Short mmCIF file of C-alpha atoms in Angstrom, two decimals:
data_model
loop_
_atom_site.label_atom_id
_atom_site.label_comp_id
_atom_site.label_asym_id
_atom_site.label_seq_id
_atom_site.Cartn_x
_atom_site.Cartn_y
_atom_site.Cartn_z
CA UNK A 24 72.71 78.53 113.76
CA UNK A 25 71.18 80.49 116.63
CA UNK A 26 73.49 83.43 117.34
CA UNK A 27 71.74 84.09 120.63
CA UNK A 28 70.96 87.74 119.81
CA UNK A 29 67.33 87.70 120.90
CA UNK A 30 66.71 90.57 123.28
CA UNK A 31 70.02 92.32 122.39
CA UNK A 32 70.08 95.93 121.26
CA UNK A 33 72.35 97.20 118.52
CA UNK A 34 73.31 100.50 116.91
CA UNK A 35 74.60 100.44 113.33
CA UNK A 36 75.91 103.71 111.85
CA UNK A 37 75.56 104.51 108.15
CA UNK A 38 72.92 101.76 107.94
CA UNK A 39 70.70 103.07 105.14
CA UNK A 40 72.56 101.25 102.38
CA UNK A 41 75.42 98.91 101.53
CA UNK A 42 77.31 97.08 104.28
CA UNK A 43 75.56 98.96 107.07
CA UNK A 44 72.10 98.06 105.86
CA UNK A 45 73.12 94.41 105.36
CA UNK A 46 74.49 94.29 108.92
CA UNK A 47 71.35 95.87 110.35
CA UNK A 48 69.13 93.40 108.51
CA UNK A 49 71.19 90.42 109.62
CA UNK A 50 71.19 91.49 113.27
CA UNK A 51 67.42 92.10 113.13
CA UNK A 52 66.89 88.69 111.58
CA UNK A 53 68.80 87.17 114.48
CA UNK A 54 66.42 88.87 116.94
CA UNK A 55 68.30 92.04 117.91
CA UNK A 56 66.51 95.38 118.19
CA UNK A 57 68.46 97.61 115.83
CA UNK A 58 68.81 101.39 115.76
CA UNK A 59 69.87 102.69 112.34
CA UNK A 60 71.65 105.99 111.76
CA UNK A 61 72.87 107.79 108.62
CA UNK A 62 75.56 110.39 108.09
CA UNK A 63 73.58 113.21 109.66
CA UNK A 64 75.19 114.55 112.87
CA UNK A 65 71.80 114.87 114.56
CA UNK A 66 71.01 111.22 113.86
CA UNK A 67 74.37 110.21 115.28
CA UNK A 68 73.76 112.33 118.33
CA UNK A 69 70.33 110.76 118.78
CA UNK A 70 71.92 107.33 118.69
CA UNK A 71 73.67 108.15 121.93
CA UNK A 72 70.34 108.27 123.74
CA UNK A 73 69.48 104.49 123.91
CA UNK A 74 71.67 102.04 125.81
CA UNK A 75 73.04 99.32 123.57
CA UNK A 76 74.69 95.92 123.73
CA UNK A 77 76.24 96.09 120.27
CA UNK A 78 77.85 99.09 118.56
CA UNK A 79 78.78 98.79 114.88
CA UNK A 80 80.95 101.70 113.79
CA UNK A 81 80.37 101.60 110.04
CA UNK A 82 80.19 105.29 109.13
CA UNK A 83 82.84 106.26 106.58
CA UNK A 84 83.56 107.43 103.04
CA UNK A 85 86.34 107.12 100.49
CA UNK A 86 87.67 109.25 97.67
CA UNK A 87 90.58 109.05 95.25
CA UNK A 88 92.78 112.13 95.33
CA UNK A 89 96.43 112.61 94.38
CA UNK A 90 98.51 112.90 97.54
CA UNK A 91 99.79 116.42 96.82
CA UNK A 92 96.17 117.60 96.32
CA UNK A 93 94.88 116.35 99.68
CA UNK A 94 94.74 119.56 101.65
CA UNK A 95 94.39 119.92 105.41
CA UNK A 96 90.60 120.25 105.24
CA UNK A 97 90.37 116.96 103.29
CA UNK A 98 92.61 115.21 105.84
CA UNK A 99 90.58 116.56 108.72
CA UNK A 100 87.23 115.62 107.18
CA UNK A 101 88.42 112.09 106.39
CA UNK A 102 89.65 111.62 109.94
CA UNK A 103 86.61 113.21 111.52
CA UNK A 104 84.11 111.07 109.64
CA UNK A 105 85.95 107.74 109.41
CA UNK A 106 87.69 107.71 112.77
CA UNK A 107 86.19 110.22 115.21
CA UNK A 108 82.56 109.19 114.53
CA UNK A 109 83.39 105.76 115.93
CA UNK A 110 85.57 107.16 118.66
CA UNK A 111 82.81 109.45 119.92
CA UNK A 112 80.14 106.77 120.03
CA UNK A 113 82.55 104.28 121.59
CA UNK A 114 83.57 106.80 124.21
CA UNK A 115 79.93 106.96 125.25
CA UNK A 116 78.94 103.28 125.13
CA UNK A 117 82.16 101.43 125.90
CA UNK A 118 82.35 102.44 129.61
CA UNK A 119 78.72 101.29 130.04
CA UNK A 120 79.55 97.96 128.50
CA UNK A 121 82.47 97.51 130.86
CA UNK A 122 80.30 98.36 133.84
CA UNK A 123 77.65 95.84 132.67
CA UNK A 124 80.35 93.24 131.91
CA UNK A 125 78.92 92.61 128.43
CA UNK A 126 78.95 94.26 125.06
CA UNK A 127 80.37 94.30 121.57
CA UNK A 128 82.09 97.09 119.65
CA UNK A 129 82.94 96.42 116.01
CA UNK A 130 84.71 98.83 113.68
CA UNK A 131 84.14 98.33 109.96
CA UNK A 132 87.61 99.07 108.64
CA UNK A 133 88.87 97.97 105.22
CA UNK A 134 91.52 95.90 103.55
CA UNK A 135 93.36 99.21 102.96
CA UNK A 136 93.81 99.43 106.71
CA UNK A 137 96.59 96.90 106.14
CA UNK A 138 98.02 98.43 102.97
CA UNK A 139 97.77 102.05 101.91
CA UNK A 140 96.62 102.67 98.33
CA UNK A 141 98.65 105.43 96.65
CA UNK A 142 95.57 107.06 95.13
CA UNK A 143 93.73 107.50 98.42
CA UNK A 144 96.39 107.76 101.11
CA UNK A 145 94.18 109.72 103.53
CA UNK A 146 91.52 107.02 103.32
CA UNK A 147 94.07 104.29 104.02
CA UNK A 148 95.40 106.19 107.03
CA UNK A 149 91.90 106.54 108.44
CA UNK A 150 91.26 102.83 108.12
CA UNK A 151 94.60 101.99 109.76
CA UNK A 152 93.65 104.34 112.60
CA UNK A 153 90.45 102.37 113.16
CA UNK A 154 92.54 99.21 113.67
CA UNK A 155 94.69 101.02 116.24
CA UNK A 156 91.66 102.35 118.15
CA UNK A 157 89.99 98.94 118.10
CA UNK A 158 93.03 97.09 119.40
CA UNK A 159 93.72 99.70 122.06
CA UNK A 160 90.14 99.51 123.32
CA UNK A 161 90.31 95.71 123.35
CA UNK A 162 93.28 95.90 125.74
CA UNK A 163 90.91 97.56 128.24
CA UNK A 164 88.51 94.62 128.22
CA UNK A 165 90.73 91.99 129.79
CA UNK A 166 88.77 89.63 131.97
CA UNK A 167 85.37 91.10 131.04
CA UNK A 168 82.50 90.01 128.80
CA UNK A 169 83.18 92.86 126.40
CA UNK A 170 84.98 92.49 123.07
CA UNK A 171 86.24 95.01 120.52
CA UNK A 172 87.11 93.89 117.02
CA UNK A 173 87.52 95.35 113.56
CA UNK A 174 86.48 93.83 110.25
CA UNK A 175 88.47 94.29 107.04
CA UNK A 176 86.28 93.95 103.94
CA UNK A 177 87.66 94.09 100.45
CA UNK A 178 85.81 95.81 97.64
CA UNK A 179 82.16 95.16 98.38
CA UNK A 180 79.46 95.37 95.78
CA UNK A 181 77.40 98.56 95.95
CA UNK A 182 76.14 101.15 93.53
CA UNK A 183 78.68 103.61 94.91
CA UNK A 184 81.73 101.47 94.17
CA UNK A 185 80.42 100.48 90.77
CA UNK A 186 79.90 104.16 89.93
CA UNK A 187 83.48 104.80 90.99
CA UNK A 188 84.83 101.92 88.88
CA UNK A 189 82.83 103.01 85.85
CA UNK A 190 84.41 106.46 86.09
CA UNK A 191 87.89 104.90 86.13
CA UNK A 192 87.23 102.27 83.46
CA UNK A 193 90.18 102.07 81.01
CA UNK A 194 87.91 101.93 77.93
CA UNK A 195 84.50 103.40 77.15
CA UNK A 196 81.57 101.06 76.66
CA UNK A 197 82.86 98.35 79.01
CA UNK A 198 80.17 96.28 80.75
CA UNK A 199 80.05 96.13 84.54
CA UNK A 200 81.33 92.56 84.40
CA UNK A 201 84.29 93.64 82.30
CA UNK A 202 85.01 96.56 84.60
CA UNK A 203 84.95 94.30 87.65
CA UNK A 204 87.23 91.75 85.97
CA UNK A 205 89.66 94.51 85.00
CA UNK A 206 89.68 95.88 88.55
CA UNK A 207 90.65 92.52 90.06
CA UNK A 208 93.18 91.70 87.36
CA UNK A 209 94.85 95.09 87.68
CA UNK A 210 94.43 96.22 91.28
CA UNK A 211 93.68 93.05 93.29
CA UNK A 212 95.50 90.25 91.38
CA UNK A 213 96.13 88.35 94.62
CA UNK A 214 92.41 88.03 95.41
CA UNK A 215 91.43 84.38 95.63
CA UNK A 216 87.76 85.26 95.37
CA UNK A 217 88.43 87.34 92.24
CA UNK A 218 85.05 89.11 92.49
CA UNK A 219 83.29 91.74 94.54
CA UNK A 220 82.25 90.64 98.01
CA UNK A 221 78.55 90.86 98.70
CA UNK A 222 77.39 92.98 101.63
CA UNK A 223 75.55 90.00 103.13
CA UNK A 224 78.87 88.14 103.33
CA UNK A 225 80.32 90.93 105.44
CA UNK A 226 77.17 91.03 107.57
CA UNK A 227 77.44 87.32 108.37
CA UNK A 228 80.88 87.76 109.87
CA UNK A 229 79.84 90.87 111.82
CA UNK A 230 76.82 89.09 113.24
CA UNK A 231 79.01 86.22 114.50
CA UNK A 232 81.44 88.67 116.17
CA UNK A 233 78.51 90.51 117.70
CA UNK A 234 77.04 87.36 119.21
CA UNK A 235 77.89 85.49 122.40
CA UNK A 236 79.28 82.76 120.12
CA UNK A 237 82.02 85.18 119.01
CA UNK A 238 83.34 85.84 122.47
CA UNK A 239 86.77 84.29 121.84
CA UNK A 240 87.59 86.88 119.13
CA UNK A 241 88.82 90.05 120.84
CA UNK A 242 91.25 92.68 119.63
CA UNK A 243 91.23 91.02 116.22
CA UNK A 244 91.39 92.51 112.75
CA UNK A 245 89.14 90.00 111.01
CA UNK A 246 89.67 89.63 107.27
CA UNK A 247 86.70 89.34 104.97
CA UNK A 248 88.69 90.25 101.89
CA UNK A 249 88.54 87.20 99.69
CA UNK A 250 92.10 86.10 100.30
CA UNK A 251 93.73 89.26 98.95
CA UNK A 252 96.40 89.21 101.68
CA UNK A 253 99.11 86.66 101.05
CA UNK A 254 100.48 86.72 104.57
CA UNK A 255 99.37 83.93 106.89
CA UNK A 256 98.98 86.22 109.90
#
C-alpha cells in the first residue's frame, strides 16, 4: 500500500532505539524525510529548526516505584520528560500546521494511559496526560487538514523492557520465554495476543495515522495493545 508520504518531512523524538527507531525506519521506507532526536535537550531544541509535516512525540521513560516513595522531583521529572517534551514541540509546530492546513501530530502514549498501574502511578498519570493533550489539540483542528492522535501500545519488545522483566522475575534462572509468559499470565491475563508486541507493529499503525490515508482518524486514542482492554470503546 502506498501511504503517500513521498516528499513529507517528519520528526521522531527518542528515535535511536525501540518504538521510535521502528517508526523512523517505517516513515523513511514510505518516502518521508525523517529527523531523528534522542533524549538530549540540545537535540530536541535542534529539532525545532526544520519545518515538518509530521511530528511523532515518542520521548518518554518508565520506572517502577512504590507510590509513597515517588517524591516531588520524581513526579516533576516524569511529567517534564513524558508530557512537556511533546507539549513544547507541539506548541512550536502545531500552529504552523494549522496555517498550512496540513500536518500530523501523534503522541506515543501507552496502554497505562487508560489504566494506572499501582507500581508506577506517576508513569500512568503522565501517559493519561498525553491523551488529554492530544484530544484537546485535536479539538482545535476542526475543518482543517491537520490531525492529532495518540497511540496506546502494550508491552513492546525491547532490551529495556526485557531487562526490567528479568529483574522482577519470580524465580532465578528463568528463560526470557518463561519470563514473558509469566508476565502475561500474571499482569496482562486479558491480552488476546498473549505476547510482546513488536516495535514494527506499532510503527505500521503510526505510519498509517501519519499518512493522508489516515485523515479520518482525529482526536483518537488508537489501541495497539493486543486486545488487553475488554471494553468495546
